PDB file of C-alpha atoms in Angstrom:
ATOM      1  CA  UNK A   1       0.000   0.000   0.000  1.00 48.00           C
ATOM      2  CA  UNK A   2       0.954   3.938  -0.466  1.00 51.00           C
ATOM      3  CA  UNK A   3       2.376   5.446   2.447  1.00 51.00           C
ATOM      4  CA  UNK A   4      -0.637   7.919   3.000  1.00 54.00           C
ATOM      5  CA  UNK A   5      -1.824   5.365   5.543  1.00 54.00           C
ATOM      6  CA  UNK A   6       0.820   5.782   7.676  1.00 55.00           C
ATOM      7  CA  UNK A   7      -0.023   9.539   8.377  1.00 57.00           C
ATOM      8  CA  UNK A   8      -3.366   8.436  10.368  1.00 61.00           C
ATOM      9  CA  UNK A   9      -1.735   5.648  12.797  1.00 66.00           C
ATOM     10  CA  UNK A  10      -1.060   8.197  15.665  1.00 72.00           C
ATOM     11  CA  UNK A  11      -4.078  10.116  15.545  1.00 71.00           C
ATOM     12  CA  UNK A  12      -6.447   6.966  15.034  1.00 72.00           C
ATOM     13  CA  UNK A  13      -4.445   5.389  18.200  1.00 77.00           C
ATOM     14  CA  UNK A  14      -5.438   7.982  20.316  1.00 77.00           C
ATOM     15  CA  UNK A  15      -8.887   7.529  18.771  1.00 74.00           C
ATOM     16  CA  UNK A  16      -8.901   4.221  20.395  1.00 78.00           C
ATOM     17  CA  UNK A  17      -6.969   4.876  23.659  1.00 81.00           C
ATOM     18  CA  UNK A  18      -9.291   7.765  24.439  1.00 78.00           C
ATOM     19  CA  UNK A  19     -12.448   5.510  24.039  1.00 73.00           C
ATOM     20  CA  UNK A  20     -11.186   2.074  25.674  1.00 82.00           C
ATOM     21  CA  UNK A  21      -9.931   5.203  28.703  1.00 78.00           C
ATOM     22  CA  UNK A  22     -13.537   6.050  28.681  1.00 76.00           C
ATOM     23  CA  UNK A  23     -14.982   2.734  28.876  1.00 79.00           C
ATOM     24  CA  UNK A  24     -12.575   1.791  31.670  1.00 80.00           C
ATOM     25  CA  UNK A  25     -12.507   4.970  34.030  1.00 77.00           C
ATOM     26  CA  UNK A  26     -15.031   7.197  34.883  1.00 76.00           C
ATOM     27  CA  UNK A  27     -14.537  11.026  34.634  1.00 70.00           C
ATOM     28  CA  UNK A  28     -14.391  12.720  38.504  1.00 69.00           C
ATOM     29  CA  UNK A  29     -13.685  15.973  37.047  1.00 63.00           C
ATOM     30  CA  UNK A  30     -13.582  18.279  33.924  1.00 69.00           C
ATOM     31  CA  UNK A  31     -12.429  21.744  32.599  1.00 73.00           C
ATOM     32  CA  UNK A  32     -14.954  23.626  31.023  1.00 77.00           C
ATOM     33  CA  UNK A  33     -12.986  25.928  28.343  1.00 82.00           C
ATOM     34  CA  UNK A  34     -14.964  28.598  26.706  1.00 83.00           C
ATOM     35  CA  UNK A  35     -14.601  29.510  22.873  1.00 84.00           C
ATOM     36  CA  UNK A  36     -11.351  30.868  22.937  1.00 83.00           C
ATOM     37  CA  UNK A  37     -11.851  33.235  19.271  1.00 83.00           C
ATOM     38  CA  UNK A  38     -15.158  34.281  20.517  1.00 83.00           C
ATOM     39  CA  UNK A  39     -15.896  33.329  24.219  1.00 69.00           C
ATOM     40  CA  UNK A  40     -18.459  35.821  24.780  1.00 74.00           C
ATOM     41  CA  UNK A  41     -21.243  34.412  21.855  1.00 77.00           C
ATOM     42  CA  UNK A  42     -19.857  30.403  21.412  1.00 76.00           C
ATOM     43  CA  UNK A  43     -19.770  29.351  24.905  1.00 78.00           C
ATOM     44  CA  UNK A  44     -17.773  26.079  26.486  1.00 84.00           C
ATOM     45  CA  UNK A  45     -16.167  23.877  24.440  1.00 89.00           C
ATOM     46  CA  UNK A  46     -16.980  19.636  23.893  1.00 89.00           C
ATOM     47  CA  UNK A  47     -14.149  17.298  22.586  1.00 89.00           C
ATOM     48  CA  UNK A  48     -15.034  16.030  19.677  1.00 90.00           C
ATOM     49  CA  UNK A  49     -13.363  13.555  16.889  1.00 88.00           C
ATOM     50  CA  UNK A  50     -13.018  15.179  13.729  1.00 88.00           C
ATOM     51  CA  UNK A  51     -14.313  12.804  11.060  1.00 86.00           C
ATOM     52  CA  UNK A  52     -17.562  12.127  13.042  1.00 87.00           C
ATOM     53  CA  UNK A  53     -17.910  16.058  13.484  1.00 88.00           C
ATOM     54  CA  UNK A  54     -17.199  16.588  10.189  1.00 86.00           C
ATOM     55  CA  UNK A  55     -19.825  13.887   8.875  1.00 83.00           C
ATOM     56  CA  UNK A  56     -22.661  14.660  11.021  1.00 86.00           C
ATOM     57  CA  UNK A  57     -22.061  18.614   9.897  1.00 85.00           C
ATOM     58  CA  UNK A  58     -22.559  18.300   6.700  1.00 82.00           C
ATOM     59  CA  UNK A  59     -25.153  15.692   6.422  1.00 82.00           C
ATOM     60  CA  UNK A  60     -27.062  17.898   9.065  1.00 83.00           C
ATOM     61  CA  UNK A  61     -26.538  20.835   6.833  1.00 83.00           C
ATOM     62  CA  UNK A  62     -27.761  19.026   3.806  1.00 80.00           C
ATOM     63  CA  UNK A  63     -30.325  17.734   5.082  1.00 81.00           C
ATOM     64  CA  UNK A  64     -31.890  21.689   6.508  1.00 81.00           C
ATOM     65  CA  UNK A  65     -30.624  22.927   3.159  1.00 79.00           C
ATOM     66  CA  UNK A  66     -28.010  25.761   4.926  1.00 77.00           C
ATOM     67  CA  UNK A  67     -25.139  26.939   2.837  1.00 71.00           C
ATOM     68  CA  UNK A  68     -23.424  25.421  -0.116  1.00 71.00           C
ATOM     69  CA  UNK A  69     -23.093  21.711   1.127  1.00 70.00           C
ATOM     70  CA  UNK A  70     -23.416  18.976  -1.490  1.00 69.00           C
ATOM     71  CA  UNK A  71     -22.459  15.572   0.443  1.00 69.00           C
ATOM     72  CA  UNK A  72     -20.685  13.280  -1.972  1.00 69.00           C
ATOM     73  CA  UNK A  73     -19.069  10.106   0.033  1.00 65.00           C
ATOM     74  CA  UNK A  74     -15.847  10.469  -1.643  1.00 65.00           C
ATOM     75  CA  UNK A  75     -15.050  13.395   0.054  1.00 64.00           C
ATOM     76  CA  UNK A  76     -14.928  11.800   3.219  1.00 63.00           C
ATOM     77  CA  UNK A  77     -11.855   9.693   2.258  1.00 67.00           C
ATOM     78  CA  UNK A  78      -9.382  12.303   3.702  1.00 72.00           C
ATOM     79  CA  UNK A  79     -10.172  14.977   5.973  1.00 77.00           C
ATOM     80  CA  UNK A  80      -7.713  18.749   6.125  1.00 82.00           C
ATOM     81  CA  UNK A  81      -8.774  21.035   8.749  1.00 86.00           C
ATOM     82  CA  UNK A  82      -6.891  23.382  10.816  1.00 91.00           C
ATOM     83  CA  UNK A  83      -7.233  24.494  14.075  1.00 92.00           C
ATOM     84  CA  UNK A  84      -8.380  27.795  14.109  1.00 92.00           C
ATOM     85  CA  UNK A  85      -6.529  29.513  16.902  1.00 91.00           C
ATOM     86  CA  UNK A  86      -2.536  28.034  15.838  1.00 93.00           C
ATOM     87  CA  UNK A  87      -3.428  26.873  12.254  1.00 93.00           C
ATOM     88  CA  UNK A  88      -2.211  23.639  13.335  1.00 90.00           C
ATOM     89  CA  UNK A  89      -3.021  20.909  10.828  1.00 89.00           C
ATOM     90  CA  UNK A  90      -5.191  18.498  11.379  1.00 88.00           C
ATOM     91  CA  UNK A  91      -6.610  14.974   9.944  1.00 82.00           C
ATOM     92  CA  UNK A  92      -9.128  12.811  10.200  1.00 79.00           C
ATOM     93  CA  UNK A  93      -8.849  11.155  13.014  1.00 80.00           C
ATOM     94  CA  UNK A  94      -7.655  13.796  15.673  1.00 85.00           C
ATOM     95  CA  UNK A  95      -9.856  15.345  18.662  1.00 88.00           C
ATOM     96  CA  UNK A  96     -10.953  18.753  18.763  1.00 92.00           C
ATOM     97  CA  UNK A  97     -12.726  21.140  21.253  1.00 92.00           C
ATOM     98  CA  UNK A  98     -15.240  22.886  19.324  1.00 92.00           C
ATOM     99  CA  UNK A  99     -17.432  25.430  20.715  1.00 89.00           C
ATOM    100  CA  UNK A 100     -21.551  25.059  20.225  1.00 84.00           C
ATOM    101  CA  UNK A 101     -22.109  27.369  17.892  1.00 85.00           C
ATOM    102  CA  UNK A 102     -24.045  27.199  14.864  1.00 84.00           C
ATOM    103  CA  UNK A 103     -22.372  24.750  12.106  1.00 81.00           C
ATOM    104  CA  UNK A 104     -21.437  27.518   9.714  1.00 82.00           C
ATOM    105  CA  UNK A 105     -19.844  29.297  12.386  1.00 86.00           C
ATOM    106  CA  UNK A 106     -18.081  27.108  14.607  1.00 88.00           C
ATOM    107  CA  UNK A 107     -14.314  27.090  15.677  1.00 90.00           C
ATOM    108  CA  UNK A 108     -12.570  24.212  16.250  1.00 91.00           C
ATOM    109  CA  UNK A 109      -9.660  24.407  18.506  1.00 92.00           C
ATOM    110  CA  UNK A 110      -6.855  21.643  18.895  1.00 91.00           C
ATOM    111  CA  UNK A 111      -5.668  19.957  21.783  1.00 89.00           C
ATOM    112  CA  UNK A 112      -2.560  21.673  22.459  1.00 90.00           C
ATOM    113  CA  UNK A 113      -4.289  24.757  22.332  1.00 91.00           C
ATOM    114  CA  UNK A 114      -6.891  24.346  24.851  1.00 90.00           C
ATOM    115  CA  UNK A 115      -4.448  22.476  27.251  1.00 89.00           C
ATOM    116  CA  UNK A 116      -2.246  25.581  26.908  1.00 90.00           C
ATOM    117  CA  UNK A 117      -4.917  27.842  28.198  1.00 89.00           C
ATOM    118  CA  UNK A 118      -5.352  25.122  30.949  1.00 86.00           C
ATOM    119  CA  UNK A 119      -2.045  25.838  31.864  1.00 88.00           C
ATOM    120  CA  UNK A 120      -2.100  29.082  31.969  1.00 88.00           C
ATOM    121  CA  UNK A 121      -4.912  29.355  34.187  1.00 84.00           C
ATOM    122  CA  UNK A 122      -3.453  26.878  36.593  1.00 84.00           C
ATOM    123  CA  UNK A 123       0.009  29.440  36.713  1.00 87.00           C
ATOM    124  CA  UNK A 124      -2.125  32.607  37.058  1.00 85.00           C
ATOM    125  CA  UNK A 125      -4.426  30.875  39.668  1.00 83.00           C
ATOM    126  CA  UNK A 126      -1.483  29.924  41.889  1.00 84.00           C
ATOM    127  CA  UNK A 127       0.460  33.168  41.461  1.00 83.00           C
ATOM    128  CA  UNK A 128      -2.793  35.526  42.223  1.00 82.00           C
ATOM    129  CA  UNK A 129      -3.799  32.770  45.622  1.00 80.00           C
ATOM    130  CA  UNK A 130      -0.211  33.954  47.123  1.00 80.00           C
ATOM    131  CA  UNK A 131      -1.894  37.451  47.009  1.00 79.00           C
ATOM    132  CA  UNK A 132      -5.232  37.210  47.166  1.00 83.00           C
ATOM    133  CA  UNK A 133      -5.378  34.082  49.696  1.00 78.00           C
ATOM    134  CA  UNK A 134      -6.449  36.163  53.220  1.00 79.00           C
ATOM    135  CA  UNK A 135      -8.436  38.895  51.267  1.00 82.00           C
ATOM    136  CA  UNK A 136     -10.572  36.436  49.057  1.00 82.00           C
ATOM    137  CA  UNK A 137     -12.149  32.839  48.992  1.00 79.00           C
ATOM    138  CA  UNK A 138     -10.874  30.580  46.078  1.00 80.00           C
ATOM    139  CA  UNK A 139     -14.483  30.933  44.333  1.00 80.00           C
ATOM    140  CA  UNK A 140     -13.557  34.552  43.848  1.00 82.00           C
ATOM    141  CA  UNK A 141     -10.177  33.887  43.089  1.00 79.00           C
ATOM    142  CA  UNK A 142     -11.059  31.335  39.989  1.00 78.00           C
ATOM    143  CA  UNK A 143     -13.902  33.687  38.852  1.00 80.00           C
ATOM    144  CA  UNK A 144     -11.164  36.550  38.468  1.00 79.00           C
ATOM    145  CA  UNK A 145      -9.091  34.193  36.333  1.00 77.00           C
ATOM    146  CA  UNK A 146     -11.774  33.033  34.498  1.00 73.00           C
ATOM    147  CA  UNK A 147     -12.738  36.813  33.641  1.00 71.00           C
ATOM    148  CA  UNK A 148      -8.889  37.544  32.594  1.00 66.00           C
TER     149      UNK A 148
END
């Protein structure tokens, strides 16, 4: 076979890793990341696989007739999006966080992304509790980093 295969191995393993984790281990806690182009309108972000996403989009868009979508099954043999905060690339088989706006005008944000504004907040929320531990509870400490 070509070598094109070889391209989806990584992403389609931690297809399967992330739903045999899911199946084994329940979740005790999650982040809830809001759109991070437009935060304000889009709301919290889901993890989603790509392909599916990508399938269920444009079939649903077909199907209520919005934009210029004409579903033709070969065009779901490879899959080029990129993320739209880096402009990482991405293929098929990768997760995304994608916020809950309408179809035509939702963001999809990759992995590294979101965990990097994770991290960020975890930095700024134990630099600002040094100062802020006596004056404020932690409830109004995390709502100030959420805010910022």
């Amino acid at each position: 076979r070509d070598g094109t295969a070889l391209v989806h191995y990584e992403a389609m393993a931690c297809f399967l890793a992330k739903h045999v984790f899911d199946c084994l281990f329940e979740p005790h806690w999650m982040y809830k990341v809001d759109c991070l182009l437009d935060g304000d309108h889009h709301q919290s972000l889901r993890m989603v696989n790509l392909r599916q996403s990508d399938i269920r989009t444009k079939l649903s868009l077909q199907r209520k007739k919005k934009g210029n979508v004409d579903v033709d099954i070969d065009e779901f043999t490879e899959l080029n999006y990129r993320c739209d905060s880096c402009r990482t690339g991405l293929k098929d088989w990768n997760f995304v966080f994608q916020c809950d706006a309408d179809p035509l005008c939702r963001h999809d944000c990759c992995l590294n992304c979101v965990n990097f504004v994770i991290e960020l907040n975890r930095e700024l929320k134990s630099y600002l509790h040094g100062f802020l531990n006596e004056v404020l509870y932690d409830d109004c400490i995390q709502t100030i980093i959420s805010f910022v």
